[in-house]
């Protein structure tokens, strides 16, 4: 990591001081811990599973002066690895569904990594911002419109408080994408008339239910397969690709979504109730219609990519532009999983914290719309979804690990209730 | 019509008529004015579409006379004949004696041997290849409903029959009526002339609420019932993407002047077995054939209810195909996207060369018969066989990509696929039912 070796303690102090100065001038209310005399970014990790562990290491690797100082997870066994990796004292490791609150209550923590299942993200983000912490959060950031609303509100509050929010859609920090998309947004392929994005793959891990596990414990340990926790795989994974297409459109949201999907192969009860494939048409302004597919079926053809087509050419969004303004990315290739942390921490130290909250909320919203459209087989407008859909999958404030919660029915068109839809008075035909 | 006319003299007379007619504005009117030049027609498949096609054929040209009918079921052939005999407007033009009513799994062979000039084919698509081949060998012109196959082997058989028809100067017109609508014909001319620039994207849709599900009548064998309830078995209908959505797929192929190079698709069966009407009938059928209801899902059919496919055409353009049946938002139509504009593939072009069709609107389902008969009379026969085989194979290619989860290329379909779903004629004659498991989404590629 180039930063780590090059940045001296003095430079760090200087950049922190500048940051603090800026904040004072802009009247940002939340005091930054490191501006209070420490040059260290002190990180609390909320959610110590695979991605949380990865993000913690990426964060430390990204910049000098970063320490992991507190950990939280629903389960004690999940904390052990990071606790050992970063020598986090026992009294700074918190366990349970409310463990995140304890990390965020620590005064010396100035950045939190949110990497629990996405269903918990809106509540945890809101708490982090309330407590004045900068945030790195994994994608997606919600699983329902109610959660999206919370994330947008928290992001607006973060803006007011001068807090940074970066989301784990690492393509936005990856040189190849950044350089390509800069050109696309500058018109290199002309006006966009078509686009495609895919996350087609095999299967993922699965946690089979153990005899001693309650409904809630099993569902959280096996969170991928429950919509209230993961948002289904269109939300959990494919949001990356949808986010890239949104990026190409200048982060303008699609106007409608119409999806189909189902659970054709992965039908065992260990896989909860989510689908194994989706196909969604997102229609952007000017009736520009796009293809989006995602699939998790073992042994099928893989394809994780994006493609955007304009009146003057097309791009793979990644390093290649074809057509009138043919171009290839020839620059350095960085590790985007690290770069996203580098960018966040630099922005904090520069006093101009990045805030990607609304943007990732919007891309997450698209994925949720695609899912709900496929569950219900209804086409609807984004404006309807954001204003009238009453779907709320947020965890109850008093949720307990010992709670019972039956697995929801697999969505079947004609039976699945899209909350708020009937009020529209345009129930489907057939 | 002189009953002594044999095939050759009728056709010769027709050809002579056409010579006169070709110079005139409207063949239909000329034929009517002339009142002669009979074309003898046999109908194969007496269901809803067969009845409809025969009506349209009769309306297309007053020189049409119906001399034979065939269907799997005797009752259906007789009912259809009797119904048409009763229709005032066709009096004197339905001349079918009992010897020209054919039924059974080999009815198409018998029909091919009768003295008809033109056969209308409207049975379930599974058998179209062998039906067309037999008809062409026997020297018949063909009107065939779409699609023309349910598997790769069937498409190839139609391609071969089409080639043979070309050699023998026989006509093949297919019931993809959009190809005969004046508005679309004018529009496609402009698209092919570059009105919307290079084609870089497109979409086509047929998403509907569902379809009938038929029970088994007394006396039906299991195979008979499958054929009666043909829509619900992939080997019989080709699944909905093939049976219905082919119309829209054919329009995209028309835009690109040929089939896609590559297919990717996802899909499944999420709703059909939750459709209570269907489940009730499937259970009745199950009870009838097995004495219990335990295996009802076997009798609920094997087709999917949604397929979302991407076609990549040879120029790299990727297009969406969106089809299925279930409650939800229905959609039907096409859109083509170019570098200079877009089109609804129907009446309008937007963009640099904006245009709206202002001419006459015709009923494509009637017009396709007029065009066919006109081409027969002129001696310059239409042959849409290869084209409709390609569009059918396009739908089947997407279905294969969906059923297997693999990417499939046109070259693979044409050169390597061994897919053959339809039973042999011997197995059909022996009455063997055929059930396939519902596709998993990662079936082996065959």
mmCIF file of N, CA and C in Angstrom, chain A residues 193-194 196 198 200 258-265 275-283 286-295 297-303 305 307 309-312 314 376-380 410-415 421 426 428-430, chain B residues 200-203 205 207-210 262 264-271 274-276 304-311 315-323 325-331 334-335 337-340 401-402 404-407 438-442:
data_model
loop_
_atom_site.group_PDB
_atom_site.id
_atom_site.type_symbol
_atom_site.label_atom_id
_atom_site.label_comp_id
_atom_site.label_asym_id
_atom_site.label_seq_id
_atom_site.Cartn_x
_atom_site.Cartn_y
_atom_site.Cartn_z
ATOM 1 N N UNK A 193 -28.799 4.525 -25.418
ATOM 2 C CA UNK A 193 -30.066 4.020 -25.970
ATOM 3 C C UNK A 193 -30.382 2.592 -25.515
ATOM 4 N N UNK A 194 -29.428 1.948 -24.859
ATOM 5 C CA UNK A 194 -29.650 0.558 -24.454
ATOM 6 C C UNK A 194 -28.573 0.183 -23.440
ATOM 7 N N UNK A 196 -27.232 -3.346 -20.682
ATOM 8 C CA UNK A 196 -27.466 -4.671 -20.112
ATOM 9 C C UNK A 196 -26.572 -4.844 -18.896
ATOM 10 N N UNK A 198 -25.630 -8.024 -15.731
ATOM 11 C CA UNK A 198 -25.839 -9.431 -15.366
ATOM 12 C C UNK A 198 -25.081 -9.778 -14.092
ATOM 13 N N UNK A 200 -24.929 -13.569 -13.261
ATOM 14 C CA UNK A 200 -25.337 -14.969 -13.402
ATOM 15 C C UNK A 200 -24.202 -15.837 -12.878
ATOM 16 N N UNK A 258 -40.064 -3.780 -14.561
ATOM 17 C CA UNK A 258 -40.943 -4.921 -14.831
ATOM 18 C C UNK A 258 -40.091 -6.175 -14.850
ATOM 19 N N UNK A 259 -40.355 -7.044 -13.884
ATOM 20 C CA UNK A 259 -39.493 -8.207 -13.748
ATOM 21 C C UNK A 259 -40.265 -9.512 -13.722
ATOM 22 N N UNK A 260 -39.531 -10.562 -14.046
ATOM 23 C CA UNK A 260 -40.038 -11.901 -13.827
ATOM 24 C C UNK A 260 -38.943 -12.686 -13.112
ATOM 25 N N UNK A 261 -39.349 -13.745 -12.440
ATOM 26 C CA UNK A 261 -38.349 -14.505 -11.707
ATOM 27 C C UNK A 261 -38.992 -15.711 -11.066
ATOM 28 N N UNK A 262 -38.174 -16.492 -10.402
ATOM 29 C CA UNK A 262 -38.726 -17.675 -9.756
ATOM 30 C C UNK A 262 -37.664 -18.470 -9.039
ATOM 31 N N UNK A 263 -38.105 -19.596 -8.526
ATOM 32 C CA UNK A 263 -37.272 -20.489 -7.732
ATOM 33 C C UNK A 263 -37.445 -21.848 -8.377
ATOM 34 N N UNK A 264 -36.572 -22.154 -9.297
ATOM 35 C CA UNK A 264 -36.768 -23.300 -10.161
ATOM 36 C C UNK A 264 -35.900 -24.480 -9.760
ATOM 37 N N UNK A 265 -34.703 -24.182 -9.313
ATOM 38 C CA UNK A 265 -33.736 -25.245 -9.046
ATOM 39 C C UNK A 265 -33.412 -25.350 -7.562
ATOM 40 N N UNK A 275 -35.716 -16.389 -4.498
ATOM 41 C CA UNK A 275 -35.692 -16.897 -5.875
ATOM 42 C C UNK A 275 -34.280 -17.351 -6.236
ATOM 43 N N UNK A 276 -34.181 -18.070 -7.368
ATOM 44 C CA UNK A 276 -32.842 -18.366 -7.893
ATOM 45 C C UNK A 276 -32.579 -17.685 -9.235
ATOM 46 N N UNK A 277 -33.542 -16.946 -9.735
ATOM 47 C CA UNK A 277 -33.294 -16.173 -10.959
ATOM 48 C C UNK A 277 -34.273 -15.008 -11.059
ATOM 49 N N UNK A 278 -33.784 -13.947 -11.681
ATOM 50 C CA UNK A 278 -34.604 -12.775 -11.976
ATOM 51 C C UNK A 278 -34.245 -12.265 -13.371
ATOM 52 N N UNK A 279 -35.229 -11.708 -14.038
ATOM 53 C CA UNK A 279 -34.978 -10.930 -15.257
ATOM 54 C C UNK A 279 -35.835 -9.678 -15.154
ATOM 55 N N UNK A 280 -35.196 -8.534 -15.207
ATOM 56 C CA UNK A 280 -35.940 -7.286 -15.006
ATOM 57 C C UNK A 280 -35.653 -6.326 -16.153
ATOM 58 N N UNK A 281 -36.703 -5.678 -16.599
ATOM 59 C CA UNK A 281 -36.518 -4.564 -17.527
ATOM 60 C C UNK A 281 -36.675 -3.267 -16.743
ATOM 61 N N UNK A 282 -35.598 -2.499 -16.685
ATOM 62 C CA UNK A 282 -35.660 -1.154 -16.116
ATOM 63 C C UNK A 282 -35.745 -0.169 -17.279
ATOM 64 N N UNK A 283 -36.713 0.736 -17.205
ATOM 65 C CA UNK A 283 -36.857 1.719 -18.271
ATOM 66 C C UNK A 283 -36.471 3.097 -17.747
ATOM 67 N N UNK A 286 -36.838 8.820 -21.326
ATOM 68 C CA UNK A 286 -36.861 8.730 -22.793
ATOM 69 C C UNK A 286 -37.080 7.304 -23.278
ATOM 70 N N UNK A 287 -37.723 6.508 -22.458
ATOM 71 C CA UNK A 287 -38.072 5.136 -22.837
ATOM 72 C C UNK A 287 -36.855 4.298 -23.223
ATOM 73 N N UNK A 288 -35.750 4.524 -22.538
ATOM 74 C CA UNK A 288 -34.567 3.685 -22.767
ATOM 75 C C UNK A 288 -34.690 2.443 -21.883
ATOM 76 N N UNK A 289 -34.838 1.300 -22.523
ATOM 77 C CA UNK A 289 -35.122 0.048 -21.813
ATOM 78 C C UNK A 289 -33.848 -0.779 -21.667
ATOM 79 N N UNK A 290 -33.677 -1.346 -20.488
ATOM 80 C CA UNK A 290 -32.433 -2.072 -20.233
ATOM 81 C C UNK A 290 -32.712 -3.490 -19.737
ATOM 82 N N UNK A 291 -31.748 -4.349 -19.969
ATOM 83 C CA UNK A 291 -31.819 -5.751 -19.561
ATOM 84 C C UNK A 291 -31.053 -5.924 -18.252
ATOM 85 N N UNK A 292 -31.626 -6.687 -17.338
ATOM 86 C CA UNK A 292 -30.939 -7.028 -16.098
ATOM 87 C C UNK A 292 -31.286 -8.470 -15.772
ATOM 88 N N UNK A 293 -30.278 -9.318 -15.644
ATOM 89 C CA UNK A 293 -30.558 -10.693 -15.217
ATOM 90 C C UNK A 293 -29.631 -11.070 -14.073
ATOM 91 N N UNK A 294 -30.133 -11.917 -13.186
ATOM 92 C CA UNK A 294 -29.260 -12.524 -12.194
ATOM 93 C C UNK A 294 -29.760 -13.931 -11.910
ATOM 94 N N UNK A 295 -28.814 -14.794 -11.655
ATOM 95 C CA UNK A 295 -29.150 -16.210 -11.463
ATOM 96 C C UNK A 295 -28.144 -16.814 -10.510
ATOM 97 N N UNK A 297 -27.674 -20.546 -9.902
ATOM 98 C CA UNK A 297 -27.983 -21.969 -10.112
ATOM 99 C C UNK A 297 -26.686 -22.688 -10.459
ATOM 100 N N UNK A 298 -26.402 -23.693 -9.655
ATOM 101 C CA UNK A 298 -25.158 -24.446 -9.800
ATOM 102 C C UNK A 298 -25.016 -24.990 -11.225
ATOM 103 N N UNK A 299 -23.837 -24.816 -11.788
ATOM 104 C CA UNK A 299 -23.550 -25.438 -13.082
ATOM 105 C C UNK A 299 -23.998 -24.638 -14.287
ATOM 106 N N UNK A 300 -24.581 -23.467 -14.078
ATOM 107 C CA UNK A 300 -25.034 -22.679 -15.225
ATOM 108 C C UNK A 300 -23.944 -21.696 -15.667
ATOM 109 N N UNK A 301 -24.169 -21.132 -16.837
ATOM 110 C CA UNK A 301 -23.165 -20.231 -17.430
ATOM 111 C C UNK A 301 -23.042 -18.954 -16.608
ATOM 112 N N UNK A 302 -21.819 -18.594 -16.273
ATOM 113 C CA UNK A 302 -21.582 -17.389 -15.485
ATOM 114 C C UNK A 302 -21.437 -16.155 -16.361
ATOM 115 N N UNK A 303 -21.871 -15.038 -15.833
ATOM 116 C CA UNK A 303 -21.666 -13.754 -16.508
ATOM 117 C C UNK A 303 -21.920 -12.651 -15.492
ATOM 118 N N UNK A 305 -21.275 -8.812 -15.518
ATOM 119 C CA UNK A 305 -20.762 -7.710 -16.326
ATOM 120 C C UNK A 305 -21.855 -6.702 -16.626
ATOM 121 N N UNK A 307 -22.907 -3.596 -19.811
ATOM 122 C CA UNK A 307 -22.658 -3.114 -21.171
ATOM 123 C C UNK A 307 -23.631 -1.975 -21.422
ATOM 124 N N UNK A 309 -24.868 0.956 -24.281
ATOM 125 C CA UNK A 309 -24.848 1.217 -25.715
ATOM 126 C C UNK A 309 -25.383 2.625 -25.972
ATOM 127 N N UNK A 310 -24.636 3.365 -26.764
ATOM 128 C CA UNK A 310 -25.077 4.712 -27.109
ATOM 129 C C UNK A 310 -25.184 4.898 -28.610
ATOM 130 N N UNK A 311 -25.549 6.108 -29.000
ATOM 131 C CA UNK A 311 -25.715 6.388 -30.428
ATOM 132 C C UNK A 311 -24.376 6.424 -31.158
ATOM 133 N N UNK A 312 -23.276 6.541 -30.408
ATOM 134 C CA UNK A 312 -21.970 6.616 -31.072
ATOM 135 C C UNK A 312 -21.051 5.443 -30.755
ATOM 136 N N UNK A 314 -20.348 1.762 -27.900
ATOM 137 C CA UNK A 314 -20.752 1.054 -26.686
ATOM 138 C C UNK A 314 -19.535 0.815 -25.807
ATOM 139 N N UNK A 376 -44.342 -10.088 -7.758
ATOM 140 C CA UNK A 376 -45.761 -9.816 -8.027
ATOM 141 C C UNK A 376 -46.101 -9.906 -9.504
ATOM 142 N N UNK A 377 -45.070 -9.910 -10.368
ATOM 143 C CA UNK A 377 -45.225 -9.850 -11.837
ATOM 144 C C UNK A 377 -45.952 -8.590 -12.269
ATOM 145 N N UNK A 378 -45.867 -7.562 -11.464
ATOM 146 C CA UNK A 378 -46.476 -6.286 -11.840
ATOM 147 C C UNK A 378 -45.400 -5.337 -12.324
ATOM 148 N N UNK A 379 -45.753 -4.592 -13.354
ATOM 149 C CA UNK A 379 -44.906 -3.474 -13.752
ATOM 150 C C UNK A 379 -45.367 -2.256 -12.961
ATOM 151 N N UNK A 380 -44.432 -1.509 -12.414
ATOM 152 C CA UNK A 380 -44.842 -0.283 -11.721
ATOM 153 C C UNK A 380 -43.809 0.810 -11.913
ATOM 154 N N UNK A 410 -42.753 -18.772 -0.516
ATOM 155 C CA UNK A 410 -42.103 -18.356 -1.761
ATOM 156 C C UNK A 410 -43.131 -17.549 -2.562
ATOM 157 N N UNK A 411 -42.696 -16.433 -3.113
ATOM 158 C CA UNK A 411 -43.636 -15.564 -3.842
ATOM 159 C C UNK A 411 -44.182 -16.276 -5.077
ATOM 160 N N UNK A 412 -45.484 -16.231 -5.211
ATOM 161 C CA UNK A 412 -46.157 -16.787 -6.385
ATOM 162 C C UNK A 412 -47.057 -15.694 -6.945
ATOM 163 N N UNK A 413 -46.918 -15.407 -8.245
ATOM 164 C CA UNK A 413 -47.749 -14.340 -8.805
ATOM 165 C C UNK A 413 -49.230 -14.649 -8.620
ATOM 166 N N UNK A 414 -49.991 -13.627 -8.318
ATOM 167 C CA UNK A 414 -51.422 -13.820 -8.075
ATOM 168 C C UNK A 414 -51.705 -14.079 -6.609
ATOM 169 N N UNK A 415 -50.690 -14.536 -5.883
ATOM 170 C CA UNK A 415 -50.855 -14.778 -4.448
ATOM 171 C C UNK A 415 -50.026 -13.810 -3.626
ATOM 172 N N UNK A 421 -50.237 -2.070 -3.271
ATOM 173 C CA UNK A 421 -50.639 -2.165 -4.676
ATOM 174 C C UNK A 421 -52.154 -2.138 -4.849
ATOM 175 N N UNK A 426 -55.825 -0.865 -9.398
ATOM 176 C CA UNK A 426 -55.628 -1.464 -10.708
ATOM 177 C C UNK A 426 -55.018 -2.851 -10.558
ATOM 178 N N UNK A 428 -54.403 -6.624 -11.271
ATOM 179 C CA UNK A 428 -54.053 -7.172 -12.592
ATOM 180 C C UNK A 428 -55.210 -7.888 -13.274
ATOM 181 N N UNK A 429 -55.012 -8.134 -14.550
ATOM 182 C CA UNK A 429 -55.977 -8.924 -15.297
ATOM 183 C C UNK A 429 -55.542 -10.387 -15.283
ATOM 184 N N UNK A 430 -56.421 -11.255 -15.727
ATOM 185 C CA UNK A 430 -56.071 -12.674 -15.889
ATOM 186 C C UNK A 430 -55.881 -13.362 -14.581
ATOM 187 N N UNK B 200 -29.152 -1.327 -32.668
ATOM 188 C CA UNK B 200 -28.287 -1.606 -31.516
ATOM 189 C C UNK B 200 -29.032 -2.193 -30.322
ATOM 190 N N UNK B 201 -30.343 -2.322 -30.430
ATOM 191 C CA UNK B 201 -31.091 -2.900 -29.315
ATOM 192 C C UNK B 201 -32.523 -3.147 -29.737
ATOM 193 N N UNK B 202 -33.260 -3.813 -28.871
ATOM 194 C CA UNK B 202 -34.662 -4.063 -29.181
ATOM 195 C C UNK B 202 -35.302 -4.874 -28.079
ATOM 196 N N UNK B 203 -36.618 -4.886 -28.080
ATOM 197 C CA UNK B 203 -37.360 -5.655 -27.087
ATOM 198 C C UNK B 203 -38.575 -6.277 -27.745
ATOM 199 N N UNK B 205 -42.195 -8.670 -26.465
ATOM 200 C CA UNK B 205 -42.940 -9.132 -25.289
ATOM 201 C C UNK B 205 -44.179 -9.919 -25.695
ATOM 202 N N UNK B 207 -46.590 -11.328 -22.713
ATOM 203 C CA UNK B 207 -46.864 -11.790 -21.358
ATOM 204 C C UNK B 207 -48.364 -11.700 -21.157
ATOM 205 N N UNK B 208 -49.003 -12.821 -20.893
ATOM 206 C CA UNK B 208 -50.460 -12.842 -20.783
ATOM 207 C C UNK B 208 -50.913 -13.539 -19.517
ATOM 208 N N UNK B 209 -52.223 -13.547 -19.331
ATOM 209 C CA UNK B 209 -52.796 -14.042 -18.089
ATOM 210 C C UNK B 209 -52.870 -15.559 -17.967
ATOM 211 N N UNK B 210 -52.772 -16.260 -19.075
ATOM 212 C CA UNK B 210 -52.861 -17.713 -18.972
ATOM 213 C C UNK B 210 -53.551 -18.301 -20.184
ATOM 214 N N UNK B 262 -26.624 -15.658 -30.760
ATOM 215 C CA UNK B 262 -26.344 -16.170 -29.410
ATOM 216 C C UNK B 262 -27.548 -15.944 -28.507
ATOM 217 N N UNK B 264 -29.093 -16.177 -24.337
ATOM 218 C CA UNK B 264 -28.936 -16.357 -22.893
ATOM 219 C C UNK B 264 -30.332 -16.172 -22.318
ATOM 220 N N UNK B 265 -30.702 -16.965 -21.320
ATOM 221 C CA UNK B 265 -32.062 -16.833 -20.789
ATOM 222 C C UNK B 265 -32.163 -17.362 -19.370
ATOM 223 N N UNK B 266 -33.089 -16.773 -18.619
ATOM 224 C CA UNK B 266 -33.499 -17.319 -17.324
ATOM 225 C C UNK B 266 -35.015 -17.507 -17.364
ATOM 226 N N UNK B 267 -35.525 -18.359 -16.485
ATOM 227 C CA UNK B 267 -36.972 -18.554 -16.464
ATOM 228 C C UNK B 267 -37.364 -19.658 -15.515
ATOM 229 N N UNK B 268 -38.656 -19.940 -15.485
ATOM 230 C CA UNK B 268 -39.128 -20.986 -14.590
ATOM 231 C C UNK B 268 -40.622 -21.176 -14.648
ATOM 232 N N UNK B 269 -41.081 -22.013 -13.742
ATOM 233 C CA UNK B 269 -42.501 -22.340 -13.623
ATOM 234 C C UNK B 269 -42.884 -22.044 -12.194
ATOM 235 N N UNK B 270 -43.457 -20.896 -11.975
ATOM 236 C CA UNK B 270 -43.659 -20.414 -10.623
ATOM 237 C C UNK B 270 -45.139 -20.400 -10.253
ATOM 238 N N UNK B 271 -45.988 -20.334 -11.246
ATOM 239 C CA UNK B 271 -47.403 -20.072 -11.002
ATOM 240 C C UNK B 271 -48.339 -21.187 -11.449
ATOM 241 N N UNK B 274 -49.946 -23.378 -9.092
ATOM 242 C CA UNK B 274 -50.705 -22.678 -8.046
ATOM 243 C C UNK B 274 -52.018 -22.161 -8.618
ATOM 244 N N UNK B 275 -52.246 -22.429 -9.885
ATOM 245 C CA UNK B 275 -53.486 -22.017 -10.535
ATOM 246 C C UNK B 275 -54.550 -23.072 -10.212
ATOM 247 N N UNK B 276 -55.476 -22.705 -9.347
ATOM 248 C CA UNK B 276 -56.379 -23.710 -8.774
ATOM 249 C C UNK B 276 -57.237 -24.418 -9.827
ATOM 250 N N UNK B 304 -43.043 -24.030 -18.792
ATOM 251 C CA UNK B 304 -42.763 -22.981 -17.818
ATOM 252 C C UNK B 304 -43.813 -21.880 -17.920
ATOM 253 N N UNK B 305 -43.700 -20.900 -17.018
ATOM 254 C CA UNK B 305 -44.616 -19.766 -17.151
ATOM 255 C C UNK B 305 -43.912 -18.434 -17.328
ATOM 256 N N UNK B 306 -42.568 -18.451 -17.367
ATOM 257 C CA UNK B 306 -41.871 -17.204 -17.708
ATOM 258 C C UNK B 306 -40.480 -17.506 -18.242
ATOM 259 N N UNK B 307 -40.120 -16.792 -19.275
ATOM 260 C CA UNK B 307 -38.755 -16.860 -19.809
ATOM 261 C C UNK B 307 -38.325 -15.439 -20.168
ATOM 262 N N UNK B 308 -37.148 -15.080 -19.670
ATOM 263 C CA UNK B 308 -36.565 -13.759 -19.938
ATOM 264 C C UNK B 308 -35.275 -14.035 -20.691
ATOM 265 N N UNK B 309 -35.271 -13.719 -21.971
ATOM 266 C CA UNK B 309 -34.143 -14.121 -22.809
ATOM 267 C C UNK B 309 -33.465 -12.918 -23.428
ATOM 268 N N UNK B 310 -32.187 -13.091 -23.667
ATOM 269 C CA UNK B 310 -31.438 -12.087 -24.409
ATOM 270 C C UNK B 310 -30.976 -12.701 -25.719
ATOM 271 N N UNK B 311 -31.306 -12.041 -26.817
ATOM 272 C CA UNK B 311 -30.827 -12.452 -28.130
ATOM 273 C C UNK B 311 -29.685 -11.523 -28.521
ATOM 274 N N UNK B 315 -24.721 -8.580 -35.485
ATOM 275 C CA UNK B 315 -24.012 -7.290 -35.404
ATOM 276 C C UNK B 315 -23.700 -6.881 -33.966
ATOM 277 N N UNK B 316 -24.002 -7.755 -32.996
ATOM 278 C CA UNK B 316 -23.671 -7.469 -31.594
ATOM 279 C C UNK B 316 -24.812 -6.862 -30.801
ATOM 280 N N UNK B 317 -25.896 -6.504 -31.460
ATOM 281 C CA UNK B 317 -27.027 -5.901 -30.740
ATOM 282 C C UNK B 317 -27.666 -6.933 -29.822
ATOM 283 N N UNK B 318 -27.907 -6.523 -28.587
ATOM 284 C CA UNK B 318 -28.540 -7.428 -27.618
ATOM 285 C C UNK B 318 -29.982 -6.990 -27.381
ATOM 286 N N UNK B 319 -30.886 -7.918 -27.554
ATOM 287 C CA UNK B 319 -32.319 -7.606 -27.469
ATOM 288 C C UNK B 319 -32.984 -8.470 -26.404
ATOM 289 N N UNK B 320 -34.036 -7.915 -25.839
ATOM 290 C CA UNK B 320 -34.788 -8.615 -24.798
ATOM 291 C C UNK B 320 -35.993 -9.337 -25.387
ATOM 292 N N UNK B 321 -36.200 -10.540 -24.923
ATOM 293 C CA UNK B 321 -37.441 -11.278 -25.201
ATOM 294 C C UNK B 321 -38.067 -11.621 -23.852
ATOM 295 N N UNK B 322 -39.299 -11.203 -23.655
ATOM 296 C CA UNK B 322 -39.948 -11.244 -22.335
ATOM 297 C C UNK B 322 -41.292 -11.929 -22.523
ATOM 298 N N UNK B 323 -41.429 -13.150 -21.992
ATOM 299 C CA UNK B 323 -42.666 -13.881 -22.277
ATOM 300 C C UNK B 323 -43.108 -14.677 -21.068
ATOM 301 N N UNK B 325 -46.863 -16.462 -18.808
ATOM 302 C CA UNK B 325 -48.268 -16.454 -18.414
ATOM 303 C C UNK B 325 -48.350 -16.383 -16.899
ATOM 304 N N UNK B 326 -49.123 -15.497 -16.377
ATOM 305 C CA UNK B 326 -49.460 -15.502 -14.952
ATOM 306 C C UNK B 326 -50.295 -14.268 -14.697
ATOM 307 N N UNK B 327 -50.928 -14.189 -13.531
ATOM 308 C CA UNK B 327 -51.501 -12.907 -13.148
ATOM 309 C C UNK B 327 -50.375 -11.878 -13.114
ATOM 310 N N UNK B 328 -50.705 -10.656 -13.384
ATOM 311 C CA UNK B 328 -49.691 -9.602 -13.394
ATOM 312 C C UNK B 328 -49.907 -8.699 -14.587
ATOM 313 N N UNK B 329 -48.899 -7.901 -14.871
ATOM 314 C CA UNK B 329 -49.020 -6.944 -15.966
ATOM 315 C C UNK B 329 -48.842 -7.648 -17.307
ATOM 316 N N UNK B 330 -49.832 -7.549 -18.162
ATOM 317 C CA UNK B 330 -49.727 -8.141 -19.482
ATOM 318 C C UNK B 330 -49.007 -7.215 -20.444
ATOM 319 N N UNK B 331 -48.238 -7.808 -21.363
ATOM 320 C CA UNK B 331 -47.546 -6.989 -22.373
ATOM 321 C C UNK B 331 -47.473 -7.763 -23.670
ATOM 322 N N UNK B 334 -43.424 -5.023 -29.655
ATOM 323 C CA UNK B 334 -42.007 -4.994 -29.977
ATOM 324 C C UNK B 334 -41.525 -3.547 -29.995
ATOM 325 N N UNK B 335 -40.225 -3.403 -29.868
ATOM 326 C CA UNK B 335 -39.593 -2.105 -30.073
ATOM 327 C C UNK B 335 -38.203 -2.364 -30.632
ATOM 328 N N UNK B 337 -34.450 -0.468 -31.604
ATOM 329 C CA UNK B 337 -33.670 0.717 -31.253
ATOM 330 C C UNK B 337 -32.461 0.829 -32.173
ATOM 331 N N UNK B 338 -32.322 1.981 -32.798
ATOM 332 C CA UNK B 338 -31.169 2.218 -33.663
ATOM 333 C C UNK B 338 -30.388 3.427 -33.212
ATOM 334 N N UNK B 339 -29.290 3.676 -33.896
ATOM 335 C CA UNK B 339 -28.450 4.820 -33.530
ATOM 336 C C UNK B 339 -29.096 6.140 -33.925
ATOM 337 N N UNK B 340 -30.102 6.093 -34.803
ATOM 338 C CA UNK B 340 -30.733 7.345 -35.238
ATOM 339 C C UNK B 340 -32.199 7.440 -34.854
ATOM 340 N N UNK B 401 -31.701 -22.317 -23.844
ATOM 341 C CA UNK B 401 -30.808 -21.536 -22.967
ATOM 342 C C UNK B 401 -31.418 -21.410 -21.571
ATOM 343 N N UNK B 402 -32.733 -21.232 -21.510
ATOM 344 C CA UNK B 402 -33.410 -21.090 -20.215
ATOM 345 C C UNK B 402 -33.449 -22.419 -19.467
ATOM 346 N N UNK B 404 -31.522 -24.974 -19.714
ATOM 347 C CA UNK B 404 -30.204 -25.529 -19.361
ATOM 348 C C UNK B 404 -29.347 -24.565 -18.548
ATOM 349 N N UNK B 405 -29.675 -23.271 -18.608
ATOM 350 C CA UNK B 405 -28.815 -22.287 -17.949
ATOM 351 C C UNK B 405 -27.515 -22.047 -18.699
ATOM 352 N N UNK B 406 -27.427 -22.543 -19.908
ATOM 353 C CA UNK B 406 -26.201 -22.358 -20.691
ATOM 354 C C UNK B 406 -26.416 -21.310 -21.774
ATOM 355 N N UNK B 407 -25.326 -20.724 -22.234
ATOM 356 C CA UNK B 407 -25.416 -19.862 -23.404
ATOM 357 C C UNK B 407 -25.377 -20.747 -24.638
ATOM 358 N N UNK B 438 -40.445 -31.392 -15.545
ATOM 359 C CA UNK B 438 -40.325 -29.937 -15.712
ATOM 360 C C UNK B 438 -38.840 -29.583 -15.700
ATOM 361 N N UNK B 439 -38.436 -28.735 -16.629
ATOM 362 C CA UNK B 439 -37.021 -28.373 -16.719
ATOM 363 C C UNK B 439 -36.566 -27.677 -15.433
ATOM 364 N N UNK B 440 -35.306 -27.918 -15.065
ATOM 365 C CA UNK B 440 -34.786 -27.427 -13.782
ATOM 366 C C UNK B 440 -34.117 -26.062 -13.885
ATOM 367 N N UNK B 441 -33.769 -25.662 -15.094
ATOM 368 C CA UNK B 441 -32.956 -24.451 -15.223
ATOM 369 C C UNK B 441 -31.484 -24.796 -15.332
ATOM 370 N N UNK B 442 -31.144 -26.065 -15.119
ATOM 371 C CA UNK B 442 -29.774 -26.510 -15.397
ATOM 372 C C UNK B 442 -29.815 -27.924 -15.982
#
